[in-house]
Coordinates of C-alpha atoms in Angstrom, one line a residue:
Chain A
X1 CA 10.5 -38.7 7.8
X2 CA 11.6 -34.6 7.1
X3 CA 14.8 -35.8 5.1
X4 CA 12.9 -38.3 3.3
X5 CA 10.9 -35.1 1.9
X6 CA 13.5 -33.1 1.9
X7 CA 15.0 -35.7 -0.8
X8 CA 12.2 -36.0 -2.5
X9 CA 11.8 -32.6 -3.4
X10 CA 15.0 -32.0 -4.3
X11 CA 14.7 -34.9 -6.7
X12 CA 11.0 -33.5 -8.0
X13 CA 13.4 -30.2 -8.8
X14 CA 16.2 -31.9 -10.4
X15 CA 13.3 -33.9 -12.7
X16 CA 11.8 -30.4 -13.5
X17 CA 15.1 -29.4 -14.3
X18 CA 15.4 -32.0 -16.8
X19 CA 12.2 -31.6 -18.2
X20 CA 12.6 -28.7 -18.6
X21 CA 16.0 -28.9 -20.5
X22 CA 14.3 -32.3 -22.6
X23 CA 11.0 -30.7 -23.1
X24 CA 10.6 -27.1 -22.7
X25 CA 11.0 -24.0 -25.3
X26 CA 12.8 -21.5 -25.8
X27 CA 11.6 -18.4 -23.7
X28 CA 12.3 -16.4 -27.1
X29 CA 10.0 -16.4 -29.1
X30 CA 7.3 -18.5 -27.9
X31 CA 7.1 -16.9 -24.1
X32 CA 8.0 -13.8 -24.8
X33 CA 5.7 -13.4 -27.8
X34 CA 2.8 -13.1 -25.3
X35 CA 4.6 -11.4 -23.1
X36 CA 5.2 -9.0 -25.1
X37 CA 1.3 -8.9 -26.6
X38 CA 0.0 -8.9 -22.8
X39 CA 2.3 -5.8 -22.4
X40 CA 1.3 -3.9 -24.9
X41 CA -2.7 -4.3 -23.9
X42 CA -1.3 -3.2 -20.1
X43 CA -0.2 0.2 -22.0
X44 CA -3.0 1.1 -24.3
X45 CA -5.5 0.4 -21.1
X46 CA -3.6 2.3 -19.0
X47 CA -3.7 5.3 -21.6
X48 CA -6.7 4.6 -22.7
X49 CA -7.9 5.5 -18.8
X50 CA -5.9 8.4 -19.3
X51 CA -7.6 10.1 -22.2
X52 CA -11.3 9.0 -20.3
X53 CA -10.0 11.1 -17.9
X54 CA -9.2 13.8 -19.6
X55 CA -11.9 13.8 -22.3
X56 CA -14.9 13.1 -20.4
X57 CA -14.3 16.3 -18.0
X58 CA -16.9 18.3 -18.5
X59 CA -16.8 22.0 -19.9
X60 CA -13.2 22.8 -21.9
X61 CA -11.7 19.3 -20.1
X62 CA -9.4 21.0 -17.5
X63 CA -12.2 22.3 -15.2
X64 CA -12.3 20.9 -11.5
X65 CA -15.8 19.2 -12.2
X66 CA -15.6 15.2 -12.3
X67 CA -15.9 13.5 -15.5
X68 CA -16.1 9.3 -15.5
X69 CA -13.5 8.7 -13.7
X70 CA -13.1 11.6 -11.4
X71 CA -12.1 14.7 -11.1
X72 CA -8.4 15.9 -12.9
X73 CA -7.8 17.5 -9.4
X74 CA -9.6 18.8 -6.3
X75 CA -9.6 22.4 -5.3
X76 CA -6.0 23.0 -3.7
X77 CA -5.4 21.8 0.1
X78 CA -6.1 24.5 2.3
X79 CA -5.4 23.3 6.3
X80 CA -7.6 25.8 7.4
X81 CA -10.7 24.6 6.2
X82 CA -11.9 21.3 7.6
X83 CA -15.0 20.6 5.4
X84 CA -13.5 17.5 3.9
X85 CA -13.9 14.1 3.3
X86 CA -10.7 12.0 4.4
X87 CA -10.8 9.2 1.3
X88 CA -7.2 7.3 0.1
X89 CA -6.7 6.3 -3.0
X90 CA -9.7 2.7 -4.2
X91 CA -7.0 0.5 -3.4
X92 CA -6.9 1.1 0.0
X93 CA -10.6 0.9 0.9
X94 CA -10.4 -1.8 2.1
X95 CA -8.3 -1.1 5.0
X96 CA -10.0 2.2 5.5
X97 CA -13.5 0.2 6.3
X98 CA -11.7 -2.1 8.6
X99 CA -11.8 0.8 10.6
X100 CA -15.3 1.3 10.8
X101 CA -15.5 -2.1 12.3
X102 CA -13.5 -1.9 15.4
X103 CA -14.2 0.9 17.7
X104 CA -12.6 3.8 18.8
X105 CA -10.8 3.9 21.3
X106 CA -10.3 0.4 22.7
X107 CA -10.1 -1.8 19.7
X108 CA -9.5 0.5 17.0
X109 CA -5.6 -0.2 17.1
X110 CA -6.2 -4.1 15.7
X111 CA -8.0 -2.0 12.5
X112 CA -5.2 0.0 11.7
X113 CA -2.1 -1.9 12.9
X114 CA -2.6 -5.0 14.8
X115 CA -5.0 -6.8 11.3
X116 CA -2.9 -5.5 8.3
X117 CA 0.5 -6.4 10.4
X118 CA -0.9 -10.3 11.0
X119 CA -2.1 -10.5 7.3
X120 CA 1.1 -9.5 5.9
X121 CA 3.0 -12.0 8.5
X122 CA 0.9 -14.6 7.2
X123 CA 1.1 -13.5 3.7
X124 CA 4.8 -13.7 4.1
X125 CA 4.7 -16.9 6.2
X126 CA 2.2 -18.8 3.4
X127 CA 5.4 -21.0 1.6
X128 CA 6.2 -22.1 5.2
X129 CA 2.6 -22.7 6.3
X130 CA 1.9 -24.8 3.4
X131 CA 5.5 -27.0 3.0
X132 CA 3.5 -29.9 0.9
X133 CA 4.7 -30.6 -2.6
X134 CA 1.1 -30.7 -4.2
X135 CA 0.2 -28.3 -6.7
X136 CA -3.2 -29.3 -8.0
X137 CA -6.1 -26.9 -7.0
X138 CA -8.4 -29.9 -6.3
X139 CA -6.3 -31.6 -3.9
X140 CA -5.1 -28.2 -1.6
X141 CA -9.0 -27.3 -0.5
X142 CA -7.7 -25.5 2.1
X143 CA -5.5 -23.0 0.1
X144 CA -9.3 -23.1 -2.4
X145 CA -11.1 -22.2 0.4
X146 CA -9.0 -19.3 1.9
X147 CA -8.4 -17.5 -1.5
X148 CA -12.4 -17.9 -2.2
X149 CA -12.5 -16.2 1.2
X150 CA -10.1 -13.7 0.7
X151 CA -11.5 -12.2 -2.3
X152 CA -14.7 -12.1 -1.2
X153 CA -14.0 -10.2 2.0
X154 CA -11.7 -8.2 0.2
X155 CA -14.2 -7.4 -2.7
X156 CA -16.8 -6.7 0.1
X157 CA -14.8 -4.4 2.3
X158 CA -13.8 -2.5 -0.9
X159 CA -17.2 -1.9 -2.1
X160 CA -18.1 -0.7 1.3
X161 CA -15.2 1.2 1.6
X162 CA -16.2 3.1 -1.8
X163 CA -20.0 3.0 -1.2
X164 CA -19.3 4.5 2.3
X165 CA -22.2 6.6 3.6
X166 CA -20.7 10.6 3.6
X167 CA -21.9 13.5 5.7
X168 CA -23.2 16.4 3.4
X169 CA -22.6 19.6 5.6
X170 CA -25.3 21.5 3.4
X171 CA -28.1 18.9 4.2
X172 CA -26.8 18.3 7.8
X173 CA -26.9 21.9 9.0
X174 CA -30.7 21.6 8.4
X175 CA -31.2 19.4 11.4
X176 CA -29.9 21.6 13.7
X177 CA -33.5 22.5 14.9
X178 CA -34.2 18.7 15.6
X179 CA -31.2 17.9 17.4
X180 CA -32.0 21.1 19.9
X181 CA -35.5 20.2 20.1
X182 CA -34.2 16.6 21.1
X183 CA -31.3 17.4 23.2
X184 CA -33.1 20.3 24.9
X185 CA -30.6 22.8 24.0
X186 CA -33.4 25.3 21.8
X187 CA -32.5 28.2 24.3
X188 CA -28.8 27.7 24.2
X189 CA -27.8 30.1 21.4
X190 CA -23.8 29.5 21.4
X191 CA -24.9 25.7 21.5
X192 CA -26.9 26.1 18.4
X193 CA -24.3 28.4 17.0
X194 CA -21.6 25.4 18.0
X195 CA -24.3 22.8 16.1
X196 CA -24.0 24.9 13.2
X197 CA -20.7 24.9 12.6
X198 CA -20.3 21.3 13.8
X199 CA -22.7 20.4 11.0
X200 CA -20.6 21.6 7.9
X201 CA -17.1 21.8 9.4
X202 CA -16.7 17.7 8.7
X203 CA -17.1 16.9 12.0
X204 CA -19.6 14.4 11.2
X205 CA -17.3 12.8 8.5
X206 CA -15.9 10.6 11.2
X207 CA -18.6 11.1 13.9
X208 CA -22.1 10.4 14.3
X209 CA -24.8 12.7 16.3
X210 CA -28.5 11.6 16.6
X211 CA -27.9 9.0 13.4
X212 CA -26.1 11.9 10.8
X213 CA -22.7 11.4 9.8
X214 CA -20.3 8.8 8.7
X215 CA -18.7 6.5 11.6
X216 CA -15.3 7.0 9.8
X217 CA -12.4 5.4 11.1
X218 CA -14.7 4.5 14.0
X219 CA -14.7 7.9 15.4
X220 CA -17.4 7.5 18.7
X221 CA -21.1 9.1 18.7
X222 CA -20.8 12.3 20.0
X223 CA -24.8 12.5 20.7
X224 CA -24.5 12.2 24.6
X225 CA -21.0 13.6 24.7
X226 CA -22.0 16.5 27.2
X227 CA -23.8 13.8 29.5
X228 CA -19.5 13.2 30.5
X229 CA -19.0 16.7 31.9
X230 CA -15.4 17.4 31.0
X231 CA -15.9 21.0 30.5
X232 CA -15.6 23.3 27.8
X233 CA -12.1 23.9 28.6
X234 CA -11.2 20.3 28.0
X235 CA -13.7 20.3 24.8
X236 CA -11.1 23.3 23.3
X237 CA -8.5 21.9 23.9
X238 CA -9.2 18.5 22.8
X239 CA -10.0 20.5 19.4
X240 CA -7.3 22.2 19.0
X241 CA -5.1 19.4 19.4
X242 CA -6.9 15.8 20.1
X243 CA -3.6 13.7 20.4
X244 CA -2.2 15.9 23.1
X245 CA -5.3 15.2 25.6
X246 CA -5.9 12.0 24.3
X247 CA -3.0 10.1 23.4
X248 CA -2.4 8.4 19.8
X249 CA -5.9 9.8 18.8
X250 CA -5.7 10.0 14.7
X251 CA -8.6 13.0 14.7
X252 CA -7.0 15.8 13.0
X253 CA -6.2 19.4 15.0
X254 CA -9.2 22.2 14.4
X255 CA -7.5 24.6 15.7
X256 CA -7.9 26.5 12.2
X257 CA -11.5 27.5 13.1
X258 CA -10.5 30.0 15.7
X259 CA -11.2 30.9 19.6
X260 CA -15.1 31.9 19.1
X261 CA -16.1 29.2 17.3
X262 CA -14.3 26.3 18.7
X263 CA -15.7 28.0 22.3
X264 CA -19.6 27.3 20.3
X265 CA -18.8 23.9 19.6
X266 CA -17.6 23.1 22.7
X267 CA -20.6 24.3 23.9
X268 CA -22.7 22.4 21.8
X269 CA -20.9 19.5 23.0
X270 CA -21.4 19.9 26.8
X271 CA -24.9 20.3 25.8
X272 CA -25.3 17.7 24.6
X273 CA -26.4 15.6 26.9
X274 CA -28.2 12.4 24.7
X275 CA -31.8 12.6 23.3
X276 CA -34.3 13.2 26.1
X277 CA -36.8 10.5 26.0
Chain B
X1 CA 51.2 -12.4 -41.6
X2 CA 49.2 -14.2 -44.3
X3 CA 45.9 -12.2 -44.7
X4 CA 42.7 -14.3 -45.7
X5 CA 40.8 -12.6 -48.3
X6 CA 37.1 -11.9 -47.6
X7 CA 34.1 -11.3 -49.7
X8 CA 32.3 -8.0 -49.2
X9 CA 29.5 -10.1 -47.6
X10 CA 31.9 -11.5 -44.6
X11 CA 33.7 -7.7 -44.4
X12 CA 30.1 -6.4 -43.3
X13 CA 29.5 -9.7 -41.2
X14 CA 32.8 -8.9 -39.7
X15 CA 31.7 -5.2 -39.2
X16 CA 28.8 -5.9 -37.0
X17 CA 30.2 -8.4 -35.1
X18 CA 33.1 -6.4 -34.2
X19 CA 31.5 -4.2 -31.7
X20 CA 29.1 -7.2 -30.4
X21 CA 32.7 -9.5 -29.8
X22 CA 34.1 -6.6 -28.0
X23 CA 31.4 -5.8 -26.0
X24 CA 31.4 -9.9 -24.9
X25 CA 35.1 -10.5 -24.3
X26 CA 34.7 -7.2 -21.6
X27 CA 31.7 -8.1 -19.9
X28 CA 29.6 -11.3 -21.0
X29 CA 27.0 -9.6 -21.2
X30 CA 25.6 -10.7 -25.0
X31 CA 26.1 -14.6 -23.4
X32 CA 23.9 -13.5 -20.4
X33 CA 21.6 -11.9 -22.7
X34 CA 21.4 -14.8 -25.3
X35 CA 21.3 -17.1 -22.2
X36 CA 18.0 -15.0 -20.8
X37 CA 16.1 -15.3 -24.1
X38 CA 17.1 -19.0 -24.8
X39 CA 16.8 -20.8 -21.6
X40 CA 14.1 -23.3 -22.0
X41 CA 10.8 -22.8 -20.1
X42 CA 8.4 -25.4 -19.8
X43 CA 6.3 -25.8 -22.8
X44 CA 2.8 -25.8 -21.1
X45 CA 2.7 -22.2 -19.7
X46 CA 0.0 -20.3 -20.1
X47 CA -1.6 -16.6 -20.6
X48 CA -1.9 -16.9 -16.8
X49 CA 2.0 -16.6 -16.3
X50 CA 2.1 -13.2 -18.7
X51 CA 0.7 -11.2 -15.2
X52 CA 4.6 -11.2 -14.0
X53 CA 5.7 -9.4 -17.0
X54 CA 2.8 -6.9 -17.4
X55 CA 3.6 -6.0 -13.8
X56 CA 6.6 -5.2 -15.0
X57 CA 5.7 -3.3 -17.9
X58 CA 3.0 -1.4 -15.3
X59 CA 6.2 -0.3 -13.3
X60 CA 8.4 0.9 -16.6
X61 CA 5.2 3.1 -17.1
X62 CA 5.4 4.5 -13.7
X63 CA 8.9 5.0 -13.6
X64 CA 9.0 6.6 -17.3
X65 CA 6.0 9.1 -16.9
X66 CA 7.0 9.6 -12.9
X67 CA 10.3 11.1 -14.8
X68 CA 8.6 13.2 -17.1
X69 CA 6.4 14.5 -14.4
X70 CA 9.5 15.3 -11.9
X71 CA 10.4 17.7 -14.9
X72 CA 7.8 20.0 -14.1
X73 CA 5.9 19.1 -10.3
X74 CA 7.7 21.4 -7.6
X75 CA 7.3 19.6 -4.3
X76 CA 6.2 22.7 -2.2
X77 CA 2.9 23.7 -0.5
X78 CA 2.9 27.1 -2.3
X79 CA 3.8 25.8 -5.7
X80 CA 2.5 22.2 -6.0
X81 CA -1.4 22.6 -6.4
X82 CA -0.2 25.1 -9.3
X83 CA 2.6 23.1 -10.8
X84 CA -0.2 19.9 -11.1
X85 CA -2.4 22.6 -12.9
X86 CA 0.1 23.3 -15.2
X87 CA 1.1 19.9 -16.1
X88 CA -2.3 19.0 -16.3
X89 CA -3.3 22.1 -18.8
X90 CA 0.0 23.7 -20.7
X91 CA 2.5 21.2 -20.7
X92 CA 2.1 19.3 -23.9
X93 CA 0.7 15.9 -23.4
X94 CA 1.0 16.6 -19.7
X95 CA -2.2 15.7 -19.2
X96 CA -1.4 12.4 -21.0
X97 CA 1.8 11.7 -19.2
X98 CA -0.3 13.1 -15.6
X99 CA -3.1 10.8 -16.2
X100 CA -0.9 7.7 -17.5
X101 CA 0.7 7.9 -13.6
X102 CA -2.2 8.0 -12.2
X103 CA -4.5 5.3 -13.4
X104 CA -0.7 3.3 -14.3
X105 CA -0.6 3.2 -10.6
X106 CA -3.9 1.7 -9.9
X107 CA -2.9 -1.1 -13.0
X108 CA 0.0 -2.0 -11.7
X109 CA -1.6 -2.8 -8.1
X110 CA -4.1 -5.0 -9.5
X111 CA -2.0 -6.7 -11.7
X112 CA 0.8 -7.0 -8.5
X113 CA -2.3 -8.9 -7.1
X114 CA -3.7 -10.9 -9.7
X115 CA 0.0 -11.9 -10.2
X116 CA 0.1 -12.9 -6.8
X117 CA -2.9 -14.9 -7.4
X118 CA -1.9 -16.9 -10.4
X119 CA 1.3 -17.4 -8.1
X120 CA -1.3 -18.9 -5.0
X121 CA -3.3 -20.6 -7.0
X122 CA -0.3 -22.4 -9.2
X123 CA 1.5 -23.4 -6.1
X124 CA 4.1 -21.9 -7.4
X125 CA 5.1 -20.3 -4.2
X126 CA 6.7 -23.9 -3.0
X127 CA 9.8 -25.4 -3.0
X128 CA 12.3 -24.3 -4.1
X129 CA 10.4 -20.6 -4.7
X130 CA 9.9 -19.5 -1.4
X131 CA 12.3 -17.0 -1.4
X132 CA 10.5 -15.4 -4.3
X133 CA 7.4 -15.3 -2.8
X134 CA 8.8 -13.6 0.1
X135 CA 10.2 -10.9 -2.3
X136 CA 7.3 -10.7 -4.1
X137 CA 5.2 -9.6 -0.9
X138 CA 7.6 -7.0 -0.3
X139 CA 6.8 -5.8 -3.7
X140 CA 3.4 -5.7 -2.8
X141 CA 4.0 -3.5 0.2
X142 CA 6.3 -1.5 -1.5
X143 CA 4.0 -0.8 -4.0
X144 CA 1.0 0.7 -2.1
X145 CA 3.8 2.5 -0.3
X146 CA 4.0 4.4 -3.7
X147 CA 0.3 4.4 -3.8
X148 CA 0.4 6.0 -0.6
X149 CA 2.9 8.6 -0.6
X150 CA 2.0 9.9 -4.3
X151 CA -1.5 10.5 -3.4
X152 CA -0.5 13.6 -1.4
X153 CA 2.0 15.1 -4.0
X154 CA -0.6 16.8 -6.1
X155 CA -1.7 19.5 -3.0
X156 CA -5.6 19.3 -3.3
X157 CA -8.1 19.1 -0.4
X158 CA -8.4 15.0 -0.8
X159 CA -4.8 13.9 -0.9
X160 CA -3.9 16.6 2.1
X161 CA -6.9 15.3 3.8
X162 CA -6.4 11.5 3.4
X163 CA -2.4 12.0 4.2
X164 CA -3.4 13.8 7.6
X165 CA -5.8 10.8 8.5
X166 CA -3.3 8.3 6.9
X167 CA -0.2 9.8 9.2
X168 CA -2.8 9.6 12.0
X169 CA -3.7 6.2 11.6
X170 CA 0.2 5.5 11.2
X171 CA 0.3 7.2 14.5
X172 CA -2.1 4.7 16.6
X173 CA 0.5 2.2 16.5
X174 CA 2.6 1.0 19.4
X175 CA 5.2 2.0 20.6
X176 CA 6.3 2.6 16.8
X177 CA 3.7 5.0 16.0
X178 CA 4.1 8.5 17.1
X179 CA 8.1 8.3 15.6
X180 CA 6.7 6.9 12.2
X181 CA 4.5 9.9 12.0
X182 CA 6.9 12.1 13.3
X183 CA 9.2 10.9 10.5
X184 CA 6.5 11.0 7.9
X185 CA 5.5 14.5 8.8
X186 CA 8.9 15.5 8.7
X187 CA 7.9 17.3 12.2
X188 CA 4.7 17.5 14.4
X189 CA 2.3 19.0 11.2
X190 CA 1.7 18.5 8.1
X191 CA 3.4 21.3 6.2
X192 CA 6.4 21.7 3.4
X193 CA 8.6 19.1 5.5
X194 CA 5.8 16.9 4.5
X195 CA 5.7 17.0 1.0
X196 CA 9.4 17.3 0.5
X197 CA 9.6 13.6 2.4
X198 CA 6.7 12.5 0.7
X199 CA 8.2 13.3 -2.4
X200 CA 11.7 11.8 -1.9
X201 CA 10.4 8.8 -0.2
X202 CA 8.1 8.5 -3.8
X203 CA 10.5 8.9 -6.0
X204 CA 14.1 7.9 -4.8
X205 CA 13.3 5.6 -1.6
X206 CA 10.7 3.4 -2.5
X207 CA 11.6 3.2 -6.1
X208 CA 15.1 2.4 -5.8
X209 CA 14.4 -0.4 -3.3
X210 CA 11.3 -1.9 -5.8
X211 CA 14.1 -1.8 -8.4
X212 CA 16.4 -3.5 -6.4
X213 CA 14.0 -6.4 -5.7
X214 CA 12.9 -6.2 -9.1
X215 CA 16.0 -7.3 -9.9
X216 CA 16.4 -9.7 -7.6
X217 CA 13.0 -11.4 -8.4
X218 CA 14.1 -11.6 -11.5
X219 CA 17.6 -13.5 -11.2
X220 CA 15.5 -16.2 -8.9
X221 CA 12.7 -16.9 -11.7
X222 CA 15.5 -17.5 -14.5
X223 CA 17.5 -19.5 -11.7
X224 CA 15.0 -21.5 -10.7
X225 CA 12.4 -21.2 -13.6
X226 CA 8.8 -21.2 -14.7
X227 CA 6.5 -24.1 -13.5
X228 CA 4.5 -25.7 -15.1
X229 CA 0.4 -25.3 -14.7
X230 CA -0.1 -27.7 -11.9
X231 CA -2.9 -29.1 -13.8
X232 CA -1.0 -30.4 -16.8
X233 CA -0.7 -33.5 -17.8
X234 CA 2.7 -32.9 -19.3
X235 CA 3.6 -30.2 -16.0
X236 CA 7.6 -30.1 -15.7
X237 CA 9.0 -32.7 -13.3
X238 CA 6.0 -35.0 -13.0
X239 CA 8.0 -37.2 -15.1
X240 CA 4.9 -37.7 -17.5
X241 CA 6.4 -34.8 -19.8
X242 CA 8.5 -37.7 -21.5
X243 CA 5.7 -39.2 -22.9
X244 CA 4.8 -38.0 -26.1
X245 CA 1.7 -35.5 -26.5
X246 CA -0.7 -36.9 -28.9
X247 CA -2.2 -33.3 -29.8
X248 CA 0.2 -30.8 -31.1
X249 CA -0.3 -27.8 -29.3
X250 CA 0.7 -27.8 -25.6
X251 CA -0.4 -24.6 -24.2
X252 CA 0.9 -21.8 -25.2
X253 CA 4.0 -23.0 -26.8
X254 CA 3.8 -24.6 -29.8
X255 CA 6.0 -27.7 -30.1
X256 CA 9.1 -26.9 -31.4
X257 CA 11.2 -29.0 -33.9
X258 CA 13.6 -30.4 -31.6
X259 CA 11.3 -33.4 -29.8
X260 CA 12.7 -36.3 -28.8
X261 CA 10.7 -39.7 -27.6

């Protein structure tokens, strides 16, 4: 019976209680001595990571070259130039290969809201999932199990997440000849133009075309995109600002490359019409 | 009014106490202190249940060096990039106090979760700690909150980058979605609305509410206590803790010299 528990417990806390009282120590000094020692290690590794940091940069230790543990700072943000790579902060890598998983457009909403919001419900909900009064590891296998679980798949989608394949525009922008020799644009010289720029512009950060690029975020494989016919004015448009043609879409505006060049790309892209067999 | 005569030694006794006695008739708060660092905690806990507290000292970093660095960061597009560079390279110690916010941040999220885990794996999320566990999640979120609003204070091609796709992503959600990045962005781009919201959400928001259930977490551990390793033999209302231990040391605790049984 619930109240039966209910009393139980209640009794189980009021022994604790007493044991506690009987039994236990002082919190000072025998707690809060290792407290206090564990404390002390959490500041020296924290500025111990700080003088890595510093110290290992190469050159006079304030260049923007990356030492160990990264750079002290990237060059300064600059909206108008798109040739980045979109990466948060290692703790979050996880979440940001979740995104690779589900698709863009359908599913991609369960990476970035609908999974994280369920997890955290559940994370909140775990002391009313799991209402019995054991403690020992050995007799709650399912609470063994799920962490074993989560930590892997955590661990996992972190490494992925950090060991994520990324689109080098200066390499890319060399298969420009093998994408118009497989797509059939060769003659097309805006098209190749557009390729060009597409290349090195960071386009293929999130995208893929004919097996370059990164699938970020689950961005869709733009290799047959031409093959849909929605015109060069919907391609510049859908540039310059992606969420206002296609609603809730996270790809950032490139409206900073200007009129001629966003006209190329769009060309590119309507001729693209997937690799000829 | 029959004056006692005191020794020297009971005049400087007297001294000292003076201040500590007035401060505890006004506001208790030398009996709440003495009560903190008395109160008896189980005598088998372990190195395991230390994670709480560094998280703790992990925050007091942030907040101490995220001070310092408010000195001297100017939360503009136009100045931020250069304001980083100059912490980072004529400030003194900037670099120090820079770089202890930085990887400080990273600490304290992995000791939030490796305190989460000795909190799993302990079972010491149950009755009557739920409420704490519930806090502590929030903690969590709040936390990489912070993690991901200070990434775009310091104005370089990655943190502007990540923010866009991070306010993006924010954006896909329903209904919700497009106001959240609305709100984030301060407007429809990302521009100096941004970074001023990104800045006061980092330091003032989130902070003061992480504070707040800092706080909070607190009062319920010393309300309800510490448990006891669920594998002891003497754990803390089992009812076996009466009976005596035959080795001395329990844990981490020594025994102390008041043991009764």
């Amino acid at each position: 019976m619930a109240s039966e528990r209910l009393i139980e417990r209640k009794r189980v806390f009021h022994q604790y209680k007493e044991d506690v009282k009987e039994r236990g120590k002082p919190f000072y000094p025998f707690a809060m001595l290792h407290d206090t020692i564990m404390s002390l290690v959490v500041v020296s590794v924290i500025t111990g990571l700080a003088i890595v940091w510093k110290y290992t940069t190469p050159g006079d230790h304030h260049t923007i070259d990356p030492g160990w543990l990264g750079r002290l700072y990237d060059a300064p943000a600059d909206p108008g130039t798109i040739n980045f790579v979109p990466r948060p902060d290692w703790y979050f890598y996880f979440l940001f290969y979740l995104l690779r998983i589900f698709k863009w457009p359908e599913t991609v909403v369960i990476g970035t809201v609908g999974l994280p919001t369920v997890l955290l419900i559940i994370l909140l909900a775990i002391p009313f999932i799991d209402v019995r009064p054991e403690r020992r590891l050995l007799r709650r296998p399912v609470a063994i199990v799920a962490s074993i679980l989560v930590v892997i798949s955590m661990g996992v989608l972190t490494y992925k997440g950090a060991t994520a394949k990324e689109a080098l525009g200066s390499e890319i922008v060399g298969h420009v000849p093998s994408w118009a020799a497989k797509e059939g644009f060769t003659g097309n010289k805006q098209a190749i133009a557009g390729a060009k720029i597409f290349a090195v512009a960071g386009c293929l950060n999130c995208h893929t075309y004919l097996g370059d690029g990164g699938t970020n975020l689950g961005a869709p494989d733009l290799s047959a995109e031409g093959a849909k016919n929605k015109g060069i004015a919907f391609q510049i448009a859908h540039l310059k600002c992606p969420a206002c043609v296609n609603s809730g879409s996270p790809m950032p505006s490139f409206a900073g490359l200007g009129d001629a060049r966003l006209k190329q790309i769009a060309a590119f892209l309507e001729a693209s019409k997937g690799p000829k067999k | 009014m029959a004056t006692q005569k005191l020794t020297p030694k009971e005049q400087v006794q007297e001294a000292i106490l003076y201040p500590i006695d007035w401060l505890e008739e006004r506001s208790g708060l030398v009996g709440g202190i003495k009560y903190f660092l008395f109160r008896r905690v189980p005598g088998d806990i372990n190195w395991f249940q230390t994670l709480g507290s560094a998280t703790l000292t992990a925050f007091i970093v942030q907040a101490l060096t995220g001070s310092i660095l408010a000195m001297y960061y100017k939360p503009d597009p136009q100045n931020a990039y250069s304001s980083i560079q100059h912490i980072t390279n004529d400030v003194f110690a900037g670099w120090l106090v820079r770089g202890m916010h930085r990887w400080g941040a990273s600490v304290f999220i992995i000791l939030m979760f490796m305190h989460m885990g000795r909190v799993f794996l302990f079972g010491a999320y149950k009755y009557p700690r739920e409420l704490n566990w519930i806090i502590g999640v929030l903690l969590l979120t709040m936390g990489l909150a912070e993690g991901f609003t200070g990434y775009l204070l310091p104005w370089d091609q990655t943190a502007y980058w990540a923010t866009v796709v991070g306010i993006n992503l924010n954006g896909t959600a329903p209904f919700l979605g497009p106001f959240i990045s609305q709100f984030l962005q301060g407007g429809t781009y990302i521009d100096d609305g941004t970074i001023a919201r990104f800045y006061a959400i980092h330091m003032l928001m989130i902070p003061g509410a992480i504070i707040a259930l800092i706080v909070l977490h607190l009062y319920l551990v010393i309300r309800l206590g510490v448990t006891s390793p669920p594998w002891s033999k003497e754990a803390a209302g089992t009812g076996s803790m009466l009976k005596p231990s035959r080795n001395g040391r329990r844990g981490l605790t020594r025994p102390g010299p008041r043991r009764k049984g």
